[in-house]
Amino acid sequence: MADIGHEYGVTTGRRRRCGWLDLMVLKYSNMVNGFTKLAITKLDILDSFTELKICTGYKLDGADLKSFPADHSLLERIEPVYTTIKGWECTTVDCRSYDELPEQAKKYLQVFRTL
């Protein structure tokens, strides 16, 4: 992901951490910040993936967590629970509207509406 998206620091050249969509942290961020809109950028980075993972939950010591842990010291012990969806495996580079996107890309974006 980092290589495809050229995710390197401008000043240091250090590789940025990239990962799958984490709905638990996104829901937590929404609760804390109260945002009503979300800008999705660089969707084309995912064009070549056959499958995409979405973190839909966490486990702590084998038990399901209902929300993002308030105690940040627990973060190193949680295990993400992923749902896998099919990728779209075609380019979205020239898409300029939602209607121009492949159906699987639209399905991926619909996940954001579950917030």
mmCIF file of N, CA and C in Angstrom:
data_model
loop_
_atom_site.group_PDB
_atom_site.id
_atom_site.type_symbol
_atom_site.label_atom_id
_atom_site.label_comp_id
_atom_site.label_asym_id
_atom_site.label_seq_id
_atom_site.Cartn_x
_atom_site.Cartn_y
_atom_site.Cartn_z
ATOM 1 N N MET A 1 0.813 -1.188 0.000
ATOM 2 C CA MET A 1 0.000 0.000 0.000
ATOM 3 C C MET A 1 0.865 1.263 0.000
ATOM 4 N N ALA A 2 1.867 1.281 0.844
ATOM 5 C CA ALA A 2 2.721 2.469 0.939
ATOM 6 C C ALA A 2 3.457 2.722 -0.371
ATOM 7 N N ASP A 3 3.913 1.659 -1.010
ATOM 8 C CA ASP A 3 4.627 1.826 -2.277
ATOM 9 C C ASP A 3 3.688 2.289 -3.387
ATOM 10 N N ILE A 4 2.522 1.676 -3.485
ATOM 11 C CA ILE A 4 1.556 2.046 -4.524
ATOM 12 C C ILE A 4 1.126 3.498 -4.358
ATOM 13 N N GLY A 5 0.871 3.907 -3.108
ATOM 14 C CA GLY A 5 0.397 5.258 -2.830
ATOM 15 C C GLY A 5 1.488 6.288 -2.626
ATOM 16 N N HIS A 6 2.741 5.867 -2.760
ATOM 17 C CA HIS A 6 3.871 6.783 -2.548
ATOM 18 C C HIS A 6 3.766 7.462 -1.179
ATOM 19 N N GLU A 7 3.515 6.650 -0.174
ATOM 20 C CA GLU A 7 3.320 7.158 1.185
ATOM 21 C C GLU A 7 4.632 7.236 1.943
ATOM 22 N N TYR A 8 5.386 8.276 1.629
ATOM 23 C CA TYR A 8 6.669 8.532 2.276
ATOM 24 C C TYR A 8 6.715 9.995 2.693
ATOM 25 N N GLY A 9 7.300 10.255 3.835
ATOM 26 C CA GLY A 9 7.400 11.621 4.327
ATOM 27 C C GLY A 9 8.187 12.504 3.373
ATOM 28 N N VAL A 10 7.706 13.721 3.157
ATOM 29 C CA VAL A 10 8.350 14.645 2.226
ATOM 30 C C VAL A 10 9.725 15.064 2.742
ATOM 31 N N THR A 11 9.816 15.376 4.011
ATOM 32 C CA THR A 11 11.075 15.854 4.573
ATOM 33 C C THR A 11 12.034 14.715 4.891
ATOM 34 N N THR A 12 11.535 13.688 5.570
ATOM 35 C CA THR A 12 12.414 12.616 6.039
ATOM 36 C C THR A 12 12.526 11.449 5.071
ATOM 37 N N GLY A 13 11.540 11.297 4.200
ATOM 38 C CA GLY A 13 11.516 10.145 3.303
ATOM 39 C C GLY A 13 11.093 8.868 4.010
ATOM 40 N N ARG A 14 10.718 9.015 5.275
ATOM 41 C CA ARG A 14 10.318 7.848 6.070
ATOM 42 C C ARG A 14 8.992 7.278 5.564
ATOM 43 N N ARG A 15 8.928 5.972 5.492
ATOM 44 C CA ARG A 15 7.724 5.268 5.048
ATOM 45 C C ARG A 15 6.600 5.494 6.057
ATOM 46 N N ARG A 16 5.420 5.870 5.579
ATOM 47 C CA ARG A 16 4.265 6.070 6.450
ATOM 48 C C ARG A 16 3.587 4.735 6.730
ATOM 49 N N ARG A 17 2.975 4.646 7.890
ATOM 50 C CA ARG A 17 2.232 3.428 8.228
ATOM 51 C C ARG A 17 0.899 3.456 7.494
ATOM 52 N N CYS A 18 0.600 2.395 6.804
ATOM 53 C CA CYS A 18 -0.655 2.269 6.069
ATOM 54 C C CYS A 18 -1.322 0.971 6.497
ATOM 55 N N GLY A 19 -2.617 0.931 6.412
ATOM 56 C CA GLY A 19 -3.316 -0.294 6.772
ATOM 57 C C GLY A 19 -4.741 -0.278 6.264
ATOM 58 N N TRP A 20 -5.462 -1.294 6.628
ATOM 59 C CA TRP A 20 -6.844 -1.448 6.198
ATOM 60 C C TRP A 20 -7.752 -0.492 6.960
ATOM 61 N N LEU A 21 -8.899 -0.252 6.396
ATOM 62 C CA LEU A 21 -9.912 0.590 7.032
ATOM 63 C C LEU A 21 -10.286 -0.003 8.388
ATOM 64 N N ASP A 22 -10.255 0.822 9.418
ATOM 65 C CA ASP A 22 -10.589 0.399 10.778
ATOM 66 C C ASP A 22 -11.874 1.111 11.196
ATOM 67 N N LEU A 23 -13.005 0.404 11.090
ATOM 68 C CA LEU A 23 -14.290 1.019 11.427
ATOM 69 C C LEU A 23 -14.409 1.354 12.903
ATOM 70 N N MET A 24 -13.762 0.580 13.750
ATOM 71 C CA MET A 24 -13.844 0.852 15.191
ATOM 72 C C MET A 24 -13.217 2.208 15.522
ATOM 73 N N VAL A 25 -12.043 2.479 14.969
ATOM 74 C CA VAL A 25 -11.389 3.755 15.255
ATOM 75 C C VAL A 25 -12.111 4.899 14.534
ATOM 76 N N LEU A 26 -12.688 4.617 13.377
ATOM 77 C CA LEU A 26 -13.442 5.647 12.659
ATOM 78 C C LEU A 26 -14.707 6.028 13.425
ATOM 79 N N LYS A 27 -15.396 5.044 13.983
ATOM 80 C CA LYS A 27 -16.594 5.318 14.800
ATOM 81 C C LYS A 27 -16.222 6.102 16.052
ATOM 82 N N TYR A 28 -15.096 5.744 16.663
ATOM 83 C CA TYR A 28 -14.623 6.458 17.842
ATOM 84 C C TYR A 28 -14.306 7.914 17.486
ATOM 85 N N SER A 29 -13.629 8.099 16.370
ATOM 86 C CA SER A 29 -13.286 9.446 15.913
ATOM 87 C C SER A 29 -14.548 10.264 15.644
ATOM 88 N N ASN A 30 -15.551 9.613 15.079
ATOM 89 C CA ASN A 30 -16.819 10.302 14.825
ATOM 90 C C ASN A 30 -17.497 10.695 16.135
ATOM 91 N N MET A 31 -17.453 9.820 17.119
ATOM 92 C CA MET A 31 -18.055 10.114 18.415
ATOM 93 C C MET A 31 -17.350 11.306 19.077
ATOM 94 N N VAL A 32 -16.033 11.326 19.011
ATOM 95 C CA VAL A 32 -15.253 12.379 19.661
ATOM 96 C C VAL A 32 -15.372 13.710 18.909
ATOM 97 N N ASN A 33 -15.328 13.656 17.572
ATOM 98 C CA ASN A 33 -15.266 14.870 16.769
ATOM 99 C C ASN A 33 -16.595 15.308 16.171
ATOM 100 N N GLY A 34 -17.546 14.389 16.062
ATOM 101 C CA GLY A 34 -18.873 14.735 15.558
ATOM 102 C C GLY A 34 -18.909 15.134 14.095
ATOM 103 N N PHE A 35 -18.027 14.600 13.275
ATOM 104 C CA PHE A 35 -18.035 14.987 11.865
ATOM 105 C C PHE A 35 -19.278 14.441 11.156
ATOM 106 N N THR A 36 -19.698 15.145 10.137
ATOM 107 C CA THR A 36 -20.876 14.736 9.356
ATOM 108 C C THR A 36 -20.523 14.401 7.919
ATOM 109 N N LYS A 37 -19.316 14.684 7.520
ATOM 110 C CA LYS A 37 -18.837 14.382 6.165
ATOM 111 C C LYS A 37 -17.443 13.782 6.282
ATOM 112 N N LEU A 38 -17.077 12.989 5.276
ATOM 113 C CA LEU A 38 -15.769 12.359 5.259
ATOM 114 C C LEU A 38 -15.244 12.403 3.834
ATOM 115 N N ALA A 39 -14.049 12.936 3.656
ATOM 116 C CA ALA A 39 -13.422 12.984 2.325
ATOM 117 C C ALA A 39 -12.598 11.717 2.136
ATOM 118 N N ILE A 40 -12.899 10.979 1.094
ATOM 119 C CA ILE A 40 -12.161 9.761 0.770
ATOM 120 C C ILE A 40 -11.215 10.103 -0.377
ATOM 121 N N THR A 41 -9.926 9.970 -0.138
ATOM 122 C CA THR A 41 -8.937 10.271 -1.173
ATOM 123 C C THR A 41 -8.121 9.029 -1.489
ATOM 124 N N LYS A 42 -7.496 9.039 -2.623
ATOM 125 C CA LYS A 42 -6.582 7.986 -3.046
ATOM 126 C C LYS A 42 -7.244 6.606 -3.108
ATOM 127 N N LEU A 43 -8.507 6.562 -3.473
ATOM 128 C CA LEU A 43 -9.215 5.291 -3.623
ATOM 129 C C LEU A 43 -8.526 4.407 -4.654
ATOM 130 N N ASP A 44 -7.888 5.037 -5.630
ATOM 131 C CA ASP A 44 -7.219 4.278 -6.696
ATOM 132 C C ASP A 44 -6.069 3.411 -6.185
ATOM 133 N N ILE A 45 -5.575 3.670 -4.987
ATOM 134 C CA ILE A 45 -4.515 2.847 -4.399
ATOM 135 C C ILE A 45 -5.001 1.402 -4.259
ATOM 136 N N LEU A 46 -6.301 1.230 -4.078
ATOM 137 C CA LEU A 46 -6.869 -0.097 -3.856
ATOM 138 C C LEU A 46 -7.259 -0.812 -5.148
ATOM 139 N N ASP A 47 -7.049 -0.172 -6.292
ATOM 140 C CA ASP A 47 -7.498 -0.714 -7.584
ATOM 141 C C ASP A 47 -6.978 -2.113 -7.901
ATOM 142 N N SER A 48 -5.778 -2.443 -7.482
ATOM 143 C CA SER A 48 -5.168 -3.705 -7.891
ATOM 144 C C SER A 48 -5.380 -4.849 -6.899
ATOM 145 N N PHE A 49 -6.018 -4.578 -5.784
ATOM 146 C CA PHE A 49 -6.204 -5.611 -4.771
ATOM 147 C C PHE A 49 -7.367 -6.540 -5.133
ATOM 148 N N THR A 50 -7.144 -7.841 -5.008
ATOM 149 C CA THR A 50 -8.226 -8.804 -5.270
ATOM 150 C C THR A 50 -9.197 -8.857 -4.095
ATOM 151 N N GLU A 51 -8.681 -8.579 -2.899
ATOM 152 C CA GLU A 51 -9.507 -8.548 -1.690
ATOM 153 C C GLU A 51 -9.110 -7.342 -0.844
ATOM 154 N N LEU A 52 -10.092 -6.824 -0.123
ATOM 155 C CA LEU A 52 -9.859 -5.722 0.801
ATOM 156 C C LEU A 52 -10.323 -6.160 2.180
ATOM 157 N N LYS A 53 -9.582 -5.767 3.190
ATOM 158 C CA LYS A 53 -9.977 -6.091 4.558
ATOM 159 C C LYS A 53 -10.502 -4.840 5.234
ATOM 160 N N ILE A 54 -11.506 -5.046 6.066
ATOM 161 C CA ILE A 54 -12.091 -3.961 6.846
ATOM 162 C C ILE A 54 -12.150 -4.443 8.292
ATOM 163 N N CYS A 55 -11.527 -3.682 9.182
ATOM 164 C CA CYS A 55 -11.578 -4.032 10.596
ATOM 165 C C CYS A 55 -12.960 -3.648 11.127
ATOM 166 N N THR A 56 -13.708 -4.657 11.556
ATOM 167 C CA THR A 56 -15.074 -4.432 12.021
ATOM 168 C C THR A 56 -15.216 -4.605 13.525
ATOM 169 N N GLY A 57 -14.148 -4.993 14.181
ATOM 170 C CA GLY A 57 -14.205 -5.195 15.620
ATOM 171 C C GLY A 57 -12.836 -5.496 16.182
ATOM 172 N N TYR A 58 -12.802 -5.653 17.506
ATOM 173 C CA TYR A 58 -11.575 -5.990 18.202
ATOM 174 C C TYR A 58 -11.853 -7.117 19.188
ATOM 175 N N LYS A 59 -10.819 -7.889 19.467
ATOM 176 C CA LYS A 59 -10.858 -8.873 20.542
ATOM 177 C C LYS A 59 -9.760 -8.510 21.536
ATOM 178 N N LEU A 60 -10.086 -8.642 22.796
ATOM 179 C CA LEU A 60 -9.117 -8.417 23.869
ATOM 180 C C LEU A 60 -9.108 -9.677 24.726
ATOM 181 N N ASP A 61 -7.993 -10.363 24.741
ATOM 182 C CA ASP A 61 -7.865 -11.624 25.486
ATOM 183 C C ASP A 61 -8.974 -12.599 25.092
ATOM 184 N N GLY A 62 -9.304 -12.630 23.797
ATOM 185 C CA GLY A 62 -10.302 -13.559 23.282
ATOM 186 C C GLY A 62 -11.740 -13.088 23.373
ATOM 187 N N ALA A 63 -11.994 -11.986 24.058
ATOM 188 C CA ALA A 63 -13.361 -11.466 24.215
ATOM 189 C C ALA A 63 -13.604 -10.320 23.240
ATOM 190 N N ASP A 64 -14.793 -10.290 22.650
ATOM 191 C CA ASP A 64 -15.154 -9.203 21.737
ATOM 192 C C ASP A 64 -15.311 -7.894 22.491
ATOM 193 N N LEU A 65 -14.763 -6.824 21.916
ATOM 194 C CA LEU A 65 -14.968 -5.479 22.464
ATOM 195 C C LEU A 65 -16.113 -4.831 21.705
ATOM 196 N N LYS A 66 -16.955 -4.109 22.393
ATOM 197 C CA LYS A 66 -18.103 -3.447 21.775
ATOM 198 C C LYS A 66 -17.741 -2.096 21.162
ATOM 199 N N SER A 67 -16.632 -1.508 21.617
ATOM 200 C CA SER A 67 -16.221 -0.195 21.123
ATOM 201 C C SER A 67 -14.714 -0.043 21.261
ATOM 202 N N PHE A 68 -14.218 1.061 20.738
ATOM 203 C CA PHE A 68 -12.796 1.386 20.843
ATOM 204 C C PHE A 68 -12.453 1.518 22.323
ATOM 205 N N PRO A 69 -11.345 0.904 22.781
ATOM 206 C CA PRO A 69 -11.022 0.942 24.212
ATOM 207 C C PRO A 69 -10.669 2.350 24.701
ATOM 208 N N ALA A 70 -11.298 2.750 25.792
ATOM 209 C CA ALA A 70 -11.014 4.057 26.391
ATOM 210 C C ALA A 70 -9.633 4.074 27.035
ATOM 211 N N ASP A 71 -9.180 2.920 27.478
ATOM 212 C CA ASP A 71 -7.859 2.799 28.087
ATOM 213 C C ASP A 71 -6.853 2.476 26.980
ATOM 214 N N HIS A 72 -6.087 3.459 26.572
ATOM 215 C CA HIS A 72 -5.159 3.296 25.450
ATOM 216 C C HIS A 72 -4.033 2.299 25.724
ATOM 217 N N SER A 73 -3.819 1.973 26.979
ATOM 218 C CA SER A 73 -2.793 0.972 27.276
ATOM 219 C C SER A 73 -3.226 -0.419 26.801
ATOM 220 N N LEU A 74 -4.500 -0.589 26.507
ATOM 221 C CA LEU A 74 -5.004 -1.878 26.008
ATOM 222 C C LEU A 74 -4.742 -2.070 24.514
ATOM 223 N N LEU A 75 -4.432 -0.998 23.813
ATOM 224 C CA LEU A 75 -4.293 -1.073 22.357
ATOM 225 C C LEU A 75 -3.264 -2.094 21.900
ATOM 226 N N GLU A 76 -2.184 -2.229 22.624
ATOM 227 C CA GLU A 76 -1.161 -3.180 22.196
ATOM 228 C C GLU A 76 -1.599 -4.631 22.387
ATOM 229 N N ARG A 77 -2.688 -4.838 23.128
ATOM 230 C CA ARG A 77 -3.160 -6.202 23.381
ATOM 231 C C ARG A 77 -4.377 -6.586 22.540
ATOM 232 N N ILE A 78 -4.960 -5.636 21.848
ATOM 233 C CA ILE A 78 -6.159 -5.989 21.078
ATOM 234 C C ILE A 78 -5.792 -6.650 19.758
ATOM 235 N N GLU A 79 -6.700 -7.471 19.296
ATOM 236 C CA GLU A 79 -6.537 -8.159 18.016
ATOM 237 C C GLU A 79 -7.675 -7.686 17.106
ATOM 238 N N PRO A 80 -7.341 -7.148 15.939
ATOM 239 C CA PRO A 80 -8.402 -6.690 15.035
ATOM 240 C C PRO A 80 -9.164 -7.879 14.442
ATOM 241 N N VAL A 81 -10.455 -7.673 14.230
ATOM 242 C CA VAL A 81 -11.303 -8.664 13.563
ATOM 243 C C VAL A 81 -11.638 -8.089 12.195
ATOM 244 N N TYR A 82 -11.267 -8.808 11.143
ATOM 245 C CA TYR A 82 -11.440 -8.303 9.786
ATOM 246 C C TYR A 82 -12.562 -9.008 9.042
ATOM 247 N N THR A 83 -13.266 -8.235 8.239
ATOM 248 C CA THR A 83 -14.184 -8.752 7.237
ATOM 249 C C THR A 83 -13.483 -8.540 5.905
ATOM 250 N N THR A 84 -13.525 -9.520 5.043
ATOM 251 C CA THR A 84 -12.880 -9.422 3.741
ATOM 252 C C THR A 84 -13.937 -9.253 2.666
ATOM 253 N N ILE A 85 -13.720 -8.271 1.790
ATOM 254 C CA ILE A 85 -14.619 -8.072 0.660
ATOM 255 C C ILE A 85 -13.820 -8.158 -0.633
ATOM 256 N N LYS A 86 -14.514 -8.405 -1.704
ATOM 257 C CA LYS A 86 -13.882 -8.526 -3.022
ATOM 258 C C LYS A 86 -13.428 -7.146 -3.499
ATOM 259 N N GLY A 87 -12.230 -7.091 -4.080
ATOM 260 C CA GLY A 87 -11.746 -5.847 -4.681
ATOM 261 C C GLY A 87 -12.353 -5.649 -6.061
ATOM 262 N N TRP A 88 -12.078 -4.505 -6.676
ATOM 263 C CA TRP A 88 -12.668 -4.227 -7.991
ATOM 264 C C TRP A 88 -11.711 -4.504 -9.140
ATOM 265 N N GLU A 89 -10.420 -4.568 -8.868
ATOM 266 C CA GLU A 89 -9.393 -4.957 -9.840
ATOM 267 C C GLU A 89 -9.515 -4.267 -11.206
ATOM 268 N N CYS A 90 -9.821 -2.999 -11.177
ATOM 269 C CA CYS A 90 -9.805 -2.173 -12.385
ATOM 270 C C CYS A 90 -9.537 -0.744 -11.943
ATOM 271 N N THR A 91 -9.154 0.089 -12.873
ATOM 272 C CA THR A 91 -8.737 1.445 -12.516
ATOM 273 C C THR A 91 -9.916 2.360 -12.177
ATOM 274 N N THR A 92 -9.681 3.202 -11.188
ATOM 275 C CA THR A 92 -10.635 4.259 -10.838
ATOM 276 C C THR A 92 -10.019 5.637 -11.079
ATOM 277 N N VAL A 93 -8.835 5.653 -11.661
ATOM 278 C CA VAL A 93 -8.073 6.902 -11.827
ATOM 279 C C VAL A 93 -8.870 7.972 -12.570
ATOM 280 N N ASP A 94 -9.589 7.598 -13.601
ATOM 281 C CA ASP A 94 -10.318 8.581 -14.398
ATOM 282 C C ASP A 94 -11.748 8.823 -13.919
ATOM 283 N N CYS A 95 -12.161 8.169 -12.841
ATOM 284 C CA CYS A 95 -13.518 8.361 -12.320
ATOM 285 C C CYS A 95 -13.620 9.732 -11.651
ATOM 286 N N ARG A 96 -14.614 10.481 -12.024
ATOM 287 C CA ARG A 96 -14.800 11.828 -11.465
ATOM 288 C C ARG A 96 -16.115 11.962 -10.697
ATOM 289 N N SER A 97 -16.880 10.888 -10.658
ATOM 290 C CA SER A 97 -18.128 10.906 -9.885
ATOM 291 C C SER A 97 -18.378 9.506 -9.342
ATOM 292 N N TYR A 98 -19.222 9.442 -8.358
ATOM 293 C CA TYR A 98 -19.575 8.161 -7.739
ATOM 294 C C TYR A 98 -20.140 7.197 -8.779
ATOM 295 N N ASP A 99 -20.968 7.694 -9.666
ATOM 296 C CA ASP A 99 -21.611 6.847 -10.679
ATOM 297 C C ASP A 99 -20.615 6.187 -11.632
ATOM 298 N N GLU A 100 -19.438 6.777 -11.796
ATOM 299 C CA GLU A 100 -18.425 6.222 -12.697
ATOM 300 C C GLU A 100 -17.606 5.098 -12.056
ATOM 301 N N LEU A 101 -17.730 4.916 -10.757
ATOM 302 C CA LEU A 101 -16.936 3.908 -10.055
ATOM 303 C C LEU A 101 -17.437 2.495 -10.349
ATOM 304 N N PRO A 102 -16.538 1.504 -10.303
ATOM 305 C CA PRO A 102 -16.952 0.104 -10.420
ATOM 306 C C PRO A 102 -17.879 -0.266 -9.250
ATOM 307 N N GLU A 103 -18.746 -1.241 -9.455
ATOM 308 C CA GLU A 103 -19.722 -1.617 -8.426
ATOM 309 C C GLU A 103 -19.059 -2.025 -7.111
ATOM 310 N N GLN A 104 -17.945 -2.756 -7.173
ATOM 311 C CA GLN A 104 -17.278 -3.177 -5.942
ATOM 312 C C GLN A 104 -16.696 -1.988 -5.180
ATOM 313 N N ALA A 105 -16.233 -0.971 -5.893
ATOM 314 C CA ALA A 105 -15.736 0.243 -5.234
ATOM 315 C C ALA A 105 -16.888 0.960 -4.532
ATOM 316 N N LYS A 106 -18.042 0.966 -5.157
ATOM 317 C CA LYS A 106 -19.237 1.572 -4.525
ATOM 318 C C LYS A 106 -19.610 0.808 -3.261
ATOM 319 N N LYS A 107 -19.521 -0.522 -3.313
ATOM 320 C CA LYS A 107 -19.835 -1.338 -2.136
ATOM 321 C C LYS A 107 -18.861 -1.026 -1.001
ATOM 322 N N TYR A 108 -17.596 -0.841 -1.342
ATOM 323 C CA TYR A 108 -16.595 -0.482 -0.331
ATOM 324 C C TYR A 108 -16.947 0.861 0.310
ATOM 325 N N LEU A 109 -17.308 1.823 -0.499
ATOM 326 C CA LEU A 109 -17.650 3.146 0.027
ATOM 327 C C LEU A 109 -18.919 3.112 0.874
ATOM 328 N N GLN A 110 -19.822 2.208 0.571
ATOM 329 C CA GLN A 110 -21.055 2.091 1.353
ATOM 330 C C GLN A 110 -20.766 1.709 2.812
ATOM 331 N N VAL A 111 -19.636 1.055 3.040
ATOM 332 C CA VAL A 111 -19.245 0.671 4.399
ATOM 333 C C VAL A 111 -19.140 1.907 5.284
ATOM 334 N N PHE A 112 -18.696 3.017 4.731
ATOM 335 C CA PHE A 112 -18.546 4.247 5.500
ATOM 336 C C PHE A 112 -19.890 4.768 5.996
ATOM 337 N N ARG A 113 -20.942 4.433 5.306
ATOM 338 C CA ARG A 113 -22.274 4.893 5.694
ATOM 339 C C ARG A 113 -22.811 4.166 6.907
ATOM 340 N N THR A 114 -22.153 3.076 7.294
ATOM 341 C CA THR A 114 -22.612 2.325 8.472
ATOM 342 C C THR A 114 -22.319 3.061 9.783
ATOM 343 N N LEU A 115 -21.568 4.132 9.685
ATOM 344 C CA LEU A 115 -21.253 4.903 10.889
ATOM 345 C C LEU A 115 -22.509 5.538 11.401
#
